[in-house]
PDB file of C-alpha atoms in Angstrom:
ATOM      1  CA  UNK A   1     111.180 -28.315  19.713  1.00 47.00           C
ATOM      2  CA  UNK A   2     109.584 -24.839  19.308  1.00 47.00           C
ATOM      3  CA  UNK A   3     107.327 -25.751  16.339  1.00 54.00           C
ATOM      4  CA  UNK A   4     106.151 -28.822  18.238  1.00 51.00           C
ATOM      5  CA  UNK A   5     105.240 -26.672  21.270  1.00 54.00           C
ATOM      6  CA  UNK A   6     103.312 -24.255  19.034  1.00 63.00           C
ATOM      7  CA  UNK A   7     101.460 -27.193  17.507  1.00 65.00           C
ATOM      8  CA  UNK A   8     100.501 -28.418  20.970  1.00 61.00           C
ATOM      9  CA  UNK A   9      99.168 -24.976  21.949  1.00 62.00           C
ATOM     10  CA  UNK A  10      97.148 -24.686  18.731  1.00 69.00           C
ATOM     11  CA  UNK A  11      95.755 -28.176  19.265  1.00 70.00           C
ATOM     12  CA  UNK A  12      94.854 -27.300  22.846  1.00 65.00           C
ATOM     13  CA  UNK A  13      92.951 -24.146  21.800  1.00 69.00           C
ATOM     14  CA  UNK A  14      91.205 -26.077  19.019  1.00 75.00           C
ATOM     15  CA  UNK A  15      90.214 -28.704  21.552  1.00 68.00           C
ATOM     16  CA  UNK A  16      88.680 -26.083  23.877  1.00 71.00           C
ATOM     17  CA  UNK A  17      86.750 -24.514  20.994  1.00 75.00           C
ATOM     18  CA  UNK A  18      85.491 -27.927  19.936  1.00 74.00           C
ATOM     19  CA  UNK A  19      84.314 -28.754  23.461  1.00 70.00           C
ATOM     20  CA  UNK A  20      82.613 -25.349  23.729  1.00 71.00           C
ATOM     21  CA  UNK A  21      80.780 -26.010  20.468  1.00 71.00           C
ATOM     22  CA  UNK A  22      79.622 -29.408  21.699  1.00 73.00           C
ATOM     23  CA  UNK A  23      78.357 -27.932  24.975  1.00 71.00           C
ATOM     24  CA  UNK A  24      76.479 -25.116  23.230  1.00 72.00           C
ATOM     25  CA  UNK A  25      74.965 -27.483  20.685  1.00 71.00           C
ATOM     26  CA  UNK A  26      73.804 -29.860  23.409  1.00 73.00           C
ATOM     27  CA  UNK A  27      72.205 -27.007  25.366  1.00 78.00           C
ATOM     28  CA  UNK A  28      70.252 -25.674  22.386  1.00 79.00           C
ATOM     29  CA  UNK A  29      69.338 -22.100  21.379  1.00 87.00           C
ATOM     30  CA  UNK A  30      68.325 -19.525  23.971  1.00 89.00           C
ATOM     31  CA  UNK A  31      65.268 -17.297  23.836  1.00 91.00           C
ATOM     32  CA  UNK A  32      67.032 -14.605  21.821  1.00 92.00           C
ATOM     33  CA  UNK A  33      68.158 -17.111  19.202  1.00 91.00           C
ATOM     34  CA  UNK A  34      64.696 -18.665  18.994  1.00 91.00           C
ATOM     35  CA  UNK A  35      63.148 -15.320  18.156  1.00 92.00           C
ATOM     36  CA  UNK A  36      66.076 -14.119  16.035  1.00 92.00           C
ATOM     37  CA  UNK A  37      66.646 -10.951  18.110  1.00 93.00           C
ATOM     38  CA  UNK A  38      69.563  -9.573  20.099  1.00 92.00           C
ATOM     39  CA  UNK A  39      70.006  -8.571  23.726  1.00 89.00           C
ATOM     40  CA  UNK A  40      69.408  -4.915  22.902  1.00 89.00           C
ATOM     41  CA  UNK A  41      66.197  -5.507  20.957  1.00 90.00           C
ATOM     42  CA  UNK A  42      63.279  -3.460  22.208  1.00 92.00           C
ATOM     43  CA  UNK A  43      59.778  -4.893  22.863  1.00 92.00           C
ATOM     44  CA  UNK A  44      58.516  -3.715  19.462  1.00 94.00           C
ATOM     45  CA  UNK A  45      61.263  -5.638  17.616  1.00 93.00           C
ATOM     46  CA  UNK A  46      60.588  -8.717  19.746  1.00 94.00           C
ATOM     47  CA  UNK A  47      56.847  -8.546  19.009  1.00 93.00           C
ATOM     48  CA  UNK A  48      57.469  -8.284  15.272  1.00 93.00           C
ATOM     49  CA  UNK A  49      59.848 -11.228  15.310  1.00 93.00           C
ATOM     50  CA  UNK A  50      57.375 -13.300  17.303  1.00 93.00           C
ATOM     51  CA  UNK A  51      54.477 -12.593  14.942  1.00 91.00           C
ATOM     52  CA  UNK A  52      56.553 -13.498  11.920  1.00 91.00           C
ATOM     53  CA  UNK A  53      57.819 -16.778  13.381  1.00 91.00           C
ATOM     54  CA  UNK A  54      54.514 -17.766  14.983  1.00 88.00           C
ATOM     55  CA  UNK A  55      52.876 -17.797  11.568  1.00 86.00           C
ATOM     56  CA  UNK A  56      55.505 -20.254  10.375  1.00 87.00           C
ATOM     57  CA  UNK A  57      55.409 -22.692  13.303  1.00 86.00           C
ATOM     58  CA  UNK A  58      51.738 -22.455  14.348  1.00 83.00           C
ATOM     59  CA  UNK A  59      50.202 -25.963  14.396  1.00 83.00           C
ATOM     60  CA  UNK A  60      47.320 -24.810  12.181  1.00 82.00           C
ATOM     61  CA  UNK A  61      49.702 -23.897   9.358  1.00 82.00           C
ATOM     62  CA  UNK A  62      52.646 -26.156  10.092  1.00 78.00           C
ATOM     63  CA  UNK A  63      51.838 -29.862   9.781  1.00 79.00           C
ATOM     64  CA  UNK A  64      55.163 -30.956  11.242  1.00 81.00           C
ATOM     65  CA  UNK A  65      54.844 -33.404  14.180  1.00 84.00           C
ATOM     66  CA  UNK A  66      56.938 -31.183  16.418  1.00 85.00           C
ATOM     67  CA  UNK A  67      55.145 -27.962  15.441  1.00 84.00           C
ATOM     68  CA  UNK A  68      53.222 -27.727  18.768  1.00 87.00           C
ATOM     69  CA  UNK A  69      56.463 -28.040  20.731  1.00 89.00           C
ATOM     70  CA  UNK A  70      58.156 -25.406  18.569  1.00 88.00           C
ATOM     71  CA  UNK A  71      55.227 -23.043  18.976  1.00 89.00           C
ATOM     72  CA  UNK A  72      55.175 -23.513  22.759  1.00 91.00           C
ATOM     73  CA  UNK A  73      58.935 -22.825  22.973  1.00 90.00           C
ATOM     74  CA  UNK A  74      58.496 -19.706  20.855  1.00 91.00           C
ATOM     75  CA  UNK A  75      55.600 -18.490  23.018  1.00 92.00           C
ATOM     76  CA  UNK A  76      57.598 -19.123  26.204  1.00 92.00           C
ATOM     77  CA  UNK A  77      60.568 -17.167  24.821  1.00 92.00           C
ATOM     78  CA  UNK A  78      58.269 -14.295  23.841  1.00 93.00           C
ATOM     79  CA  UNK A  79      56.635 -14.148  27.274  1.00 93.00           C
ATOM     80  CA  UNK A  80      59.987 -14.026  29.044  1.00 93.00           C
ATOM     81  CA  UNK A  81      61.610 -11.381  26.844  1.00 93.00           C
ATOM     82  CA  UNK A  82      58.559  -9.106  26.840  1.00 93.00           C
ATOM     83  CA  UNK A  83      58.523  -8.959  30.649  1.00 91.00           C
ATOM     84  CA  UNK A  84      61.467  -6.757  31.649  1.00 90.00           C
ATOM     85  CA  UNK A  85      61.745  -8.307  35.103  1.00 90.00           C
ATOM     86  CA  UNK A  86      61.731 -11.862  33.739  1.00 91.00           C
ATOM     87  CA  UNK A  87      64.105 -10.786  31.014  1.00 92.00           C
ATOM     88  CA  UNK A  88      66.653  -9.542  33.547  1.00 90.00           C
ATOM     89  CA  UNK A  89      66.354 -12.729  35.571  1.00 91.00           C
ATOM     90  CA  UNK A  90      66.744 -14.810  32.413  1.00 92.00           C
ATOM     91  CA  UNK A  91      69.883 -12.921  31.416  1.00 91.00           C
ATOM     92  CA  UNK A  92      71.482 -13.522  34.822  1.00 90.00           C
ATOM     93  CA  UNK A  93      70.228 -16.980  35.767  1.00 91.00           C
ATOM     94  CA  UNK A  94      68.793 -18.604  32.640  1.00 89.00           C
ATOM     95  CA  UNK A  95      65.534 -20.498  32.357  1.00 87.00           C
ATOM     96  CA  UNK A  96      66.295 -22.220  35.670  1.00 88.00           C
ATOM     97  CA  UNK A  97      66.132 -18.828  37.354  1.00 88.00           C
ATOM     98  CA  UNK A  98      62.698 -18.183  35.816  1.00 88.00           C
ATOM     99  CA  UNK A  99      61.365 -21.567  36.904  1.00 85.00           C
ATOM    100  CA  UNK A 100      62.617 -21.173  40.490  1.00 84.00           C
ATOM    101  CA  UNK A 101      61.694 -17.468  40.690  1.00 83.00           C
ATOM    102  CA  UNK A 102      65.302 -16.637  41.538  1.00 84.00           C
ATOM    103  CA  UNK A 103      66.473 -13.084  42.174  1.00 82.00           C
ATOM    104  CA  UNK A 104      69.927 -11.619  42.559  1.00 80.00           C
ATOM    105  CA  UNK A 105      71.074 -11.607  46.163  1.00 84.00           C
ATOM    106  CA  UNK A 106      74.615 -10.414  46.783  1.00 84.00           C
ATOM    107  CA  UNK A 107      75.179 -12.524  49.898  1.00 89.00           C
ATOM    108  CA  UNK A 108      73.846 -15.691  48.295  1.00 88.00           C
ATOM    109  CA  UNK A 109      75.839 -14.978  45.138  1.00 89.00           C
ATOM    110  CA  UNK A 110      79.172 -14.704  46.962  1.00 90.00           C
ATOM    111  CA  UNK A 111      78.434 -17.815  49.035  1.00 92.00           C
ATOM    112  CA  UNK A 112      77.781 -19.860  45.883  1.00 91.00           C
ATOM    113  CA  UNK A 113      80.830 -18.265  44.262  1.00 92.00           C
ATOM    114  CA  UNK A 114      83.060 -19.205  47.182  1.00 92.00           C
ATOM    115  CA  UNK A 115      81.810 -22.796  47.278  1.00 93.00           C
ATOM    116  CA  UNK A 116      82.403 -23.299  43.548  1.00 93.00           C
ATOM    117  CA  UNK A 117      85.874 -21.775  43.357  1.00 94.00           C
ATOM    118  CA  UNK A 118      87.139 -23.234  46.622  1.00 94.00           C
ATOM    119  CA  UNK A 119      86.018 -26.691  45.502  1.00 93.00           C
ATOM    120  CA  UNK A 120      87.684 -26.432  42.106  1.00 92.00           C
ATOM    121  CA  UNK A 121      90.732 -24.758  43.629  1.00 92.00           C
ATOM    122  CA  UNK A 122      91.315 -27.669  46.013  1.00 93.00           C
ATOM    123  CA  UNK A 123      90.679 -30.200  43.238  1.00 90.00           C
ATOM    124  CA  UNK A 124      93.094 -28.404  40.910  1.00 90.00           C
ATOM    125  CA  UNK A 125      95.743 -28.324  43.633  1.00 91.00           C
ATOM    126  CA  UNK A 126      95.433 -32.053  44.283  1.00 89.00           C
ATOM    127  CA  UNK A 127      95.505 -32.928  40.564  1.00 87.00           C
ATOM    128  CA  UNK A 128      98.614 -30.798  39.939  1.00 88.00           C
ATOM    129  CA  UNK A 129     100.772 -32.125  42.752  1.00 85.00           C
ATOM    130  CA  UNK A 130     104.307 -33.163  41.849  1.00 81.00           C
ATOM    131  CA  UNK A 131     107.279 -31.586  40.094  1.00 80.00           C
ATOM    132  CA  UNK A 132     105.970 -32.311  36.600  1.00 80.00           C
ATOM    133  CA  UNK A 133     102.822 -30.258  37.239  1.00 82.00           C
ATOM    134  CA  UNK A 134     104.463 -27.060  38.468  1.00 83.00           C
ATOM    135  CA  UNK A 135     103.696 -25.056  35.335  1.00 85.00           C
ATOM    136  CA  UNK A 136     100.252 -26.646  35.024  1.00 87.00           C
ATOM    137  CA  UNK A 137      99.388 -25.504  38.557  1.00 89.00           C
ATOM    138  CA  UNK A 138     100.302 -21.902  37.742  1.00 89.00           C
ATOM    139  CA  UNK A 139      98.310 -21.924  34.491  1.00 89.00           C
ATOM    140  CA  UNK A 140      95.297 -23.570  36.117  1.00 90.00           C
ATOM    141  CA  UNK A 141      95.102 -21.139  39.022  1.00 93.00           C
ATOM    142  CA  UNK A 142      95.674 -18.206  36.670  1.00 91.00           C
ATOM    143  CA  UNK A 143      92.708 -19.361  34.596  1.00 90.00           C
ATOM    144  CA  UNK A 144      90.656 -19.856  37.762  1.00 92.00           C
ATOM    145  CA  UNK A 145      91.425 -16.321  38.965  1.00 93.00           C
ATOM    146  CA  UNK A 146      90.615 -14.812  35.559  1.00 92.00           C
ATOM    147  CA  UNK A 147      87.348 -16.744  35.480  1.00 92.00           C
ATOM    148  CA  UNK A 148      86.494 -15.507  39.002  1.00 92.00           C
ATOM    149  CA  UNK A 149      87.133 -11.872  38.069  1.00 92.00           C
ATOM    150  CA  UNK A 150      85.070 -12.176  34.877  1.00 91.00           C
ATOM    151  CA  UNK A 151      82.169 -13.801  36.718  1.00 92.00           C
ATOM    152  CA  UNK A 152      82.108 -11.123  39.423  1.00 91.00           C
ATOM    153  CA  UNK A 153      82.236  -8.375  36.778  1.00 90.00           C
ATOM    154  CA  UNK A 154      79.392  -9.949  34.813  1.00 90.00           C
ATOM    155  CA  UNK A 155      77.088 -10.717  37.723  1.00 88.00           C
ATOM    156  CA  UNK A 156      77.546  -7.430  39.598  1.00 87.00           C
ATOM    157  CA  UNK A 157      77.040  -5.190  36.547  1.00 84.00           C
ATOM    158  CA  UNK A 158      73.599  -3.885  35.655  1.00 78.00           C
ATOM    159  CA  UNK A 159      73.879  -4.877  32.021  1.00 75.00           C
ATOM    160  CA  UNK A 160      75.921  -7.362  30.025  1.00 76.00           C
ATOM    161  CA  UNK A 161      79.524  -6.036  29.866  1.00 82.00           C
ATOM    162  CA  UNK A 162      80.292  -8.237  26.854  1.00 80.00           C
ATOM    163  CA  UNK A 163      80.147  -6.188  23.616  1.00 80.00           C
ATOM    164  CA  UNK A 164      77.043  -6.931  21.606  1.00 77.00           C
ATOM    165  CA  UNK A 165      78.985  -7.084  18.337  1.00 80.00           C
ATOM    166  CA  UNK A 166      80.958 -10.017  19.758  1.00 80.00           C
ATOM    167  CA  UNK A 167      78.126 -12.158  21.146  1.00 82.00           C
ATOM    168  CA  UNK A 168      74.836 -10.435  20.270  1.00 87.00           C
ATOM    169  CA  UNK A 169      72.522 -13.218  21.477  1.00 86.00           C
ATOM    170  CA  UNK A 170      74.549 -14.581  24.409  1.00 88.00           C
ATOM    171  CA  UNK A 171      73.373 -13.843  27.946  1.00 89.00           C
ATOM    172  CA  UNK A 172      75.468 -13.352  31.058  1.00 90.00           C
ATOM    173  CA  UNK A 173      74.284 -16.706  32.354  1.00 90.00           C
ATOM    174  CA  UNK A 174      75.512 -18.504  29.221  1.00 89.00           C
ATOM    175  CA  UNK A 175      78.949 -16.891  29.397  1.00 89.00           C
ATOM    176  CA  UNK A 176      79.412 -18.068  32.973  1.00 91.00           C
ATOM    177  CA  UNK A 177      77.976 -21.485  32.159  1.00 89.00           C
ATOM    178  CA  UNK A 178      80.395 -22.039  29.261  1.00 87.00           C
ATOM    179  CA  UNK A 179      83.344 -20.967  31.450  1.00 89.00           C
ATOM    180  CA  UNK A 180      82.344 -23.448  34.152  1.00 89.00           C
ATOM    181  CA  UNK A 181      81.838 -26.186  31.550  1.00 84.00           C
ATOM    182  CA  UNK A 182      85.219 -25.606  29.904  1.00 84.00           C
ATOM    183  CA  UNK A 183      87.268 -25.380  33.084  1.00 88.00           C
ATOM    184  CA  UNK A 184      87.745 -29.174  33.554  1.00 84.00           C
ATOM    185  CA  UNK A 185      88.978 -29.465  29.954  1.00 80.00           C
ATOM    186  CA  UNK A 186      91.201 -26.411  30.466  1.00 85.00           C
ATOM    187  CA  UNK A 187      92.718 -27.888  33.610  1.00 87.00           C
ATOM    188  CA  UNK A 188      93.426 -31.259  31.964  1.00 82.00           C
ATOM    189  CA  UNK A 189      94.921 -29.499  28.966  1.00 80.00           C
ATOM    190  CA  UNK A 190      97.202 -27.483  31.251  1.00 84.00           C
ATOM    191  CA  UNK A 191      98.324 -30.683  32.936  1.00 83.00           C
ATOM    192  CA  UNK A 192      99.193 -32.304  29.609  1.00 79.00           C
ATOM    193  CA  UNK A 193     101.024 -29.245  28.300  1.00 78.00           C
ATOM    194  CA  UNK A 194     102.830 -28.834  31.604  1.00 80.00           C
ATOM    195  CA  UNK A 195     104.029 -32.428  31.449  1.00 78.00           C
ATOM    196  CA  UNK A 196     105.203 -31.883  27.867  1.00 76.00           C
ATOM    197  CA  UNK A 197     107.139 -28.707  28.694  1.00 76.00           C
ATOM    198  CA  UNK A 198     108.558 -29.997  31.972  1.00 78.00           C
ATOM    199  CA  UNK A 199     112.297 -30.617  32.070  1.00 74.00           C
ATOM    200  CA  UNK A 200     113.621 -32.701  34.967  1.00 74.00           C
ATOM    201  CA  UNK A 201     116.898 -30.878  35.496  1.00 72.00           C
ATOM    202  CA  UNK A 202     117.927 -33.068  38.406  1.00 74.00           C
ATOM    203  CA  UNK A 203     117.531 -36.278  36.410  1.00 75.00           C
ATOM    204  CA  UNK A 204     119.347 -34.861  33.413  1.00 73.00           C
ATOM    205  CA  UNK A 205     122.127 -33.551  35.620  1.00 76.00           C
ATOM    206  CA  UNK A 206     122.507 -36.943  37.256  1.00 76.00           C
ATOM    207  CA  UNK A 207     122.787 -38.747  33.926  1.00 78.00           C
ATOM    208  CA  UNK A 208     125.221 -36.197  32.562  1.00 77.00           C
ATOM    209  CA  UNK A 209     127.381 -36.493  35.665  1.00 72.00           C
ATOM    210  CA  UNK A 210     127.440 -40.264  35.286  1.00 76.00           C
ATOM    211  CA  UNK A 211     128.483 -39.906  31.654  1.00 77.00           C
ATOM    212  CA  UNK A 212     131.185 -37.403  32.577  1.00 76.00           C
ATOM    213  CA  UNK A 213     132.388 -39.723  35.329  1.00 71.00           C
ATOM    214  CA  UNK A 214     132.888 -42.513  32.814  1.00 76.00           C
ATOM    215  CA  UNK A 215     134.643 -40.090  30.507  1.00 73.00           C
ATOM    216  CA  UNK A 216     136.997 -38.996  33.275  1.00 71.00           C
ATOM    217  CA  UNK A 217     137.858 -42.617  34.010  1.00 72.00           C
ATOM    218  CA  UNK A 218     138.948 -43.111  30.404  1.00 74.00           C
ATOM    219  CA  UNK A 219     140.977 -39.919  30.517  1.00 75.00           C
ATOM    220  CA  UNK A 220     142.741 -40.964  33.726  1.00 71.00           C
ATOM    221  CA  UNK A 221     143.589 -44.389  32.346  1.00 76.00           C
ATOM    222  CA  UNK A 222     145.096 -42.971  29.171  1.00 73.00           C
ATOM    223  CA  UNK A 223     146.989 -40.261  31.029  1.00 71.00           C
ATOM    224  CA  UNK A 224     148.443 -42.881  33.321  1.00 74.00           C
ATOM    225  CA  UNK A 225     149.648 -44.829  30.286  1.00 76.00           C
ATOM    226  CA  UNK A 226     151.187 -41.683  28.814  1.00 73.00           C
ATOM    227  CA  UNK A 227     152.904 -40.884  32.117  1.00 70.00           C
ATOM    228  CA  UNK A 228     154.375 -44.367  32.354  1.00 76.00           C
ATOM    229  CA  UNK A 229     155.621 -44.109  28.757  1.00 72.00           C
ATOM    230  CA  UNK A 230     157.283 -40.746  29.361  1.00 74.00           C
ATOM    231  CA  UNK A 231     158.942 -42.020  32.541  1.00 72.00           C
ATOM    232  CA  UNK A 232     160.298 -44.973  30.608  1.00 76.00           C
ATOM    233  CA  UNK A 233     161.782 -42.669  27.965  1.00 73.00           C
ATOM    234  CA  UNK A 234     163.366 -40.467  30.612  1.00 68.00           C
ATOM    235  CA  UNK A 235     164.884 -43.489  32.294  1.00 75.00           C
ATOM    236  CA  UNK A 236     166.456 -44.497  28.954  1.00 67.00           C
ATOM    237  CA  UNK A 237     164.588 -47.779  28.836  1.00 55.00           C
ATOM    238  CA  UNK A 238     164.060 -47.609  25.043  1.00 51.00           C
ATOM    239  CA  UNK A 239     161.108 -48.677  22.994  1.00 49.00           C
ATOM    240  CA  UNK A 240     161.056 -52.206  24.453  1.00 49.00           C
ATOM    241  CA  UNK A 241     160.533 -50.934  27.988  1.00 48.00           C
ATOM    242  CA  UNK A 242     157.860 -48.537  26.811  1.00 46.00           C
ATOM    243  CA  UNK A 243     155.981 -51.373  25.220  1.00 48.00           C
ATOM    244  CA  UNK A 244     156.277 -53.575  28.332  1.00 52.00           C
ATOM    245  CA  UNK A 245     155.177 -50.785  30.660  1.00 49.00           C
ATOM    246  CA  UNK A 246     152.263 -49.890  28.450  1.00 48.00           C
ATOM    247  CA  UNK A 247     151.172 -53.484  28.046  1.00 47.00           C
ATOM    248  CA  UNK A 248     151.178 -54.045  31.806  1.00 50.00           C
ATOM    249  CA  UNK A 249     149.324 -50.844  32.739  1.00 48.00           C
ATOM    250  CA  UNK A 250     146.734 -50.442  29.967  1.00 48.00           C
ATOM    251  CA  UNK A 251     143.299 -51.889  30.670  1.00 45.00           C
ATOM    252  CA  UNK A 252     142.403 -52.009  26.976  1.00 47.00           C
ATOM    253  CA  UNK A 253     144.586 -54.843  25.602  1.00 47.00           C
ATOM    254  CA  UNK A 254     147.313 -53.948  23.107  1.00 46.00           C
ATOM    255  CA  UNK A 255     147.212 -56.094  19.929  1.00 49.00           C
ATOM    256  CA  UNK A 256     150.025 -58.590  19.489  1.00 47.00           C
ATOM    257  CA  UNK A 257     151.951 -58.616  16.229  1.00 47.00           C
ATOM    258  CA  UNK A 258     153.106 -61.596  14.215  1.00 46.00           C
ATOM    259  CA  UNK A 259     155.500 -63.891  16.092  1.00 48.00           C
ATOM    260  CA  UNK A 260     154.399 -62.706  19.528  1.00 50.00           C
ATOM    261  CA  UNK A 261     156.152 -59.338  19.298  1.00 52.00           C
ATOM    262  CA  UNK A 262     154.476 -56.419  21.083  1.00 48.00           C
ATOM    263  CA  UNK A 263     154.267 -53.389  18.801  1.00 52.00           C
ATOM    264  CA  UNK A 264     156.015 -50.258  19.944  1.00 55.00           C
ATOM    265  CA  UNK A 265     153.695 -47.702  21.627  1.00 55.00           C
ATOM    266  CA  UNK A 266     154.818 -44.066  21.737  1.00 61.00           C
ATOM    267  CA  UNK A 267     153.492 -41.171  23.841  1.00 59.00           C
ATOM    268  CA  UNK A 268     152.247 -39.548  20.625  1.00 63.00           C
ATOM    269  CA  UNK A 269     150.169 -42.618  19.888  1.00 66.00           C
ATOM    270  CA  UNK A 270     148.711 -42.598  23.368  1.00 64.00           C
ATOM    271  CA  UNK A 271     147.745 -38.931  23.034  1.00 65.00           C
ATOM    272  CA  UNK A 272     146.002 -39.790  19.757  1.00 67.00           C
ATOM    273  CA  UNK A 273     144.205 -42.570  21.595  1.00 70.00           C
ATOM    274  CA  UNK A 274     143.159 -40.036  24.248  1.00 67.00           C
ATOM    275  CA  UNK A 275     141.657 -37.790  21.584  1.00 65.00           C
ATOM    276  CA  UNK A 276     139.732 -40.696  20.055  1.00 71.00           C
ATOM    277  CA  UNK A 277     138.321 -41.710  23.414  1.00 71.00           C
ATOM    278  CA  UNK A 278     137.300 -38.122  24.198  1.00 65.00           C
ATOM    279  CA  UNK A 279     135.453 -37.860  20.892  1.00 66.00           C
ATOM    280  CA  UNK A 280     133.668 -41.151  21.548  1.00 72.00           C
ATOM    281  CA  UNK A 281     132.671 -40.048  25.058  1.00 66.00           C
ATOM    282  CA  UNK A 282     131.374 -36.698  23.813  1.00 63.00           C
ATOM    283  CA  UNK A 283     129.281 -38.480  21.185  1.00 67.00           C
ATOM    284  CA  UNK A 284     127.855 -40.744  23.901  1.00 68.00           C
ATOM    285  CA  UNK A 285     126.913 -37.764  26.094  1.00 60.00           C
ATOM    286  CA  UNK A 286     125.224 -35.976  23.157  1.00 64.00           C
ATOM    287  CA  UNK A 287     123.304 -39.111  22.259  1.00 65.00           C
ATOM    288  CA  UNK A 288     122.077 -39.515  25.846  1.00 60.00           C
ATOM    289  CA  UNK A 289     120.808 -35.909  25.986  1.00 56.00           C
ATOM    290  CA  UNK A 290     118.969 -36.230  22.647  1.00 61.00           C
ATOM    291  CA  UNK A 291     117.419 -39.496  23.784  1.00 61.00           C
ATOM    292  CA  UNK A 292     116.092 -37.817  26.950  1.00 53.00           C
ATOM    293  CA  UNK A 293     114.448 -35.047  24.921  1.00 53.00           C
ATOM    294  CA  UNK A 294     112.930 -37.492  22.448  1.00 55.00           C
ATOM    295  CA  UNK A 295     111.514 -39.773  25.143  1.00 51.00           C
ATOM    296  CA  UNK A 296     109.993 -36.833  27.014  1.00 49.00           C
ATOM    297  CA  UNK A 297     108.301 -35.517  23.885  1.00 49.00           C
ATOM    298  CA  UNK A 298     106.866 -38.908  22.933  1.00 47.00           C
ATOM    299  CA  UNK A 299     105.476 -39.635  26.392  1.00 48.00           C
ATOM    300  CA  UNK A 300     103.954 -36.177  26.821  1.00 46.00           C
ATOM    301  CA  UNK A 301     102.428 -36.156  23.343  1.00 51.00           C
ATOM    302  CA  UNK A 302     100.827 -39.538  23.910  1.00 54.00           C
ATOM    303  CA  UNK A 303      99.258 -38.332  27.152  1.00 54.00           C
ATOM    304  CA  UNK A 304      97.987 -35.155  25.497  1.00 52.00           C
ATOM    305  CA  UNK A 305      96.323 -36.960  22.571  1.00 55.00           C
ATOM    306  CA  UNK A 306      94.903 -39.643  24.875  1.00 59.00           C
ATOM    307  CA  UNK A 307      93.348 -36.941  27.069  1.00 55.00           C
ATOM    308  CA  UNK A 308      91.679 -35.295  24.063  1.00 55.00           C
ATOM    309  CA  UNK A 309      90.318 -38.575  22.718  1.00 60.00           C
ATOM    310  CA  UNK A 310      89.031 -39.658  26.122  1.00 61.00           C
ATOM    311  CA  UNK A 311      87.269 -36.356  26.766  1.00 55.00           C
ATOM    312  CA  UNK A 312      85.554 -36.429  23.355  1.00 54.00           C
ATOM    313  CA  UNK A 313      84.339 -39.990  23.902  1.00 59.00           C
ATOM    314  CA  UNK A 314      83.169 -39.150  27.418  1.00 56.00           C
ATOM    315  CA  UNK A 315      81.271 -36.066  26.230  1.00 53.00           C
ATOM    316  CA  UNK A 316      79.676 -37.950  23.350  1.00 52.00           C
ATOM    317  CA  UNK A 317      78.437 -40.795  25.556  1.00 58.00           C
ATOM    318  CA  UNK A 318      76.888 -38.587  28.220  1.00 49.00           C
ATOM    319  CA  UNK A 319      75.462 -36.017  25.792  1.00 48.00           C
ATOM    320  CA  UNK A 320      73.429 -38.793  24.149  1.00 49.00           C
TER     321      UNK A 320
END
């Protein structure tokens, strides 16, 4: 059970990393990556990098069909990073912020923040309704709260709080964008893991009680047979009366010997029969519990793998 849970967690993290890689690859390199510089590079380092790369991709020296487009992208990246005001806007809002001449406004920022997180919060609540999604709801809202705190810390700080040694070319805008892009996959993964780890205690208790009820019925029947046998012995009825009383009261038929004679049944034999029935009932209860665990694991695993496959196919179709 535990190794299987660990495998599911590892698969879930691998799935998120894979989706993040697909999203980043589809978006393409940012201005820092195009020029081969970092966020802390000064204008002199940016100018040197631009001159070096422009000689390689300039249409006059590069006969590649897409050389003009590469040179234009390089020139656009250089113009943005050399202008400190544009550079700050680009770090916070991406190229879309440059195109729309967007500036940081605290009121507008918190309004957009509230709309986004309230919308996803309500959607996450609806998608995690039901007993099986109790853990998934807690994990999803925990991730949502962590994402909210990180976004506020990033957008309200003057610089990029992420260490440069960790993500030297990644802007604040890209960090927030990748978090928003991964949240649907994170939520679906939480739902699948929550369904896998969920244990329906009420259903298991009901089935165990039914099994114990059947076991108690067997015990009562055998004890009644033993009681009748002991009463017959005390009354001095002999072995013949014991056999008759047992044959009349037992629900499980007593085998008939050769010539129609009923074999003698003693209280010791009935106690042995009680032990055998108890062992059989205990084996039945154990088998039922193991079957419940196995069925739950199979169903949850199938849903988890189906979710991963469906998301990959969906991302591939719409990315092309």
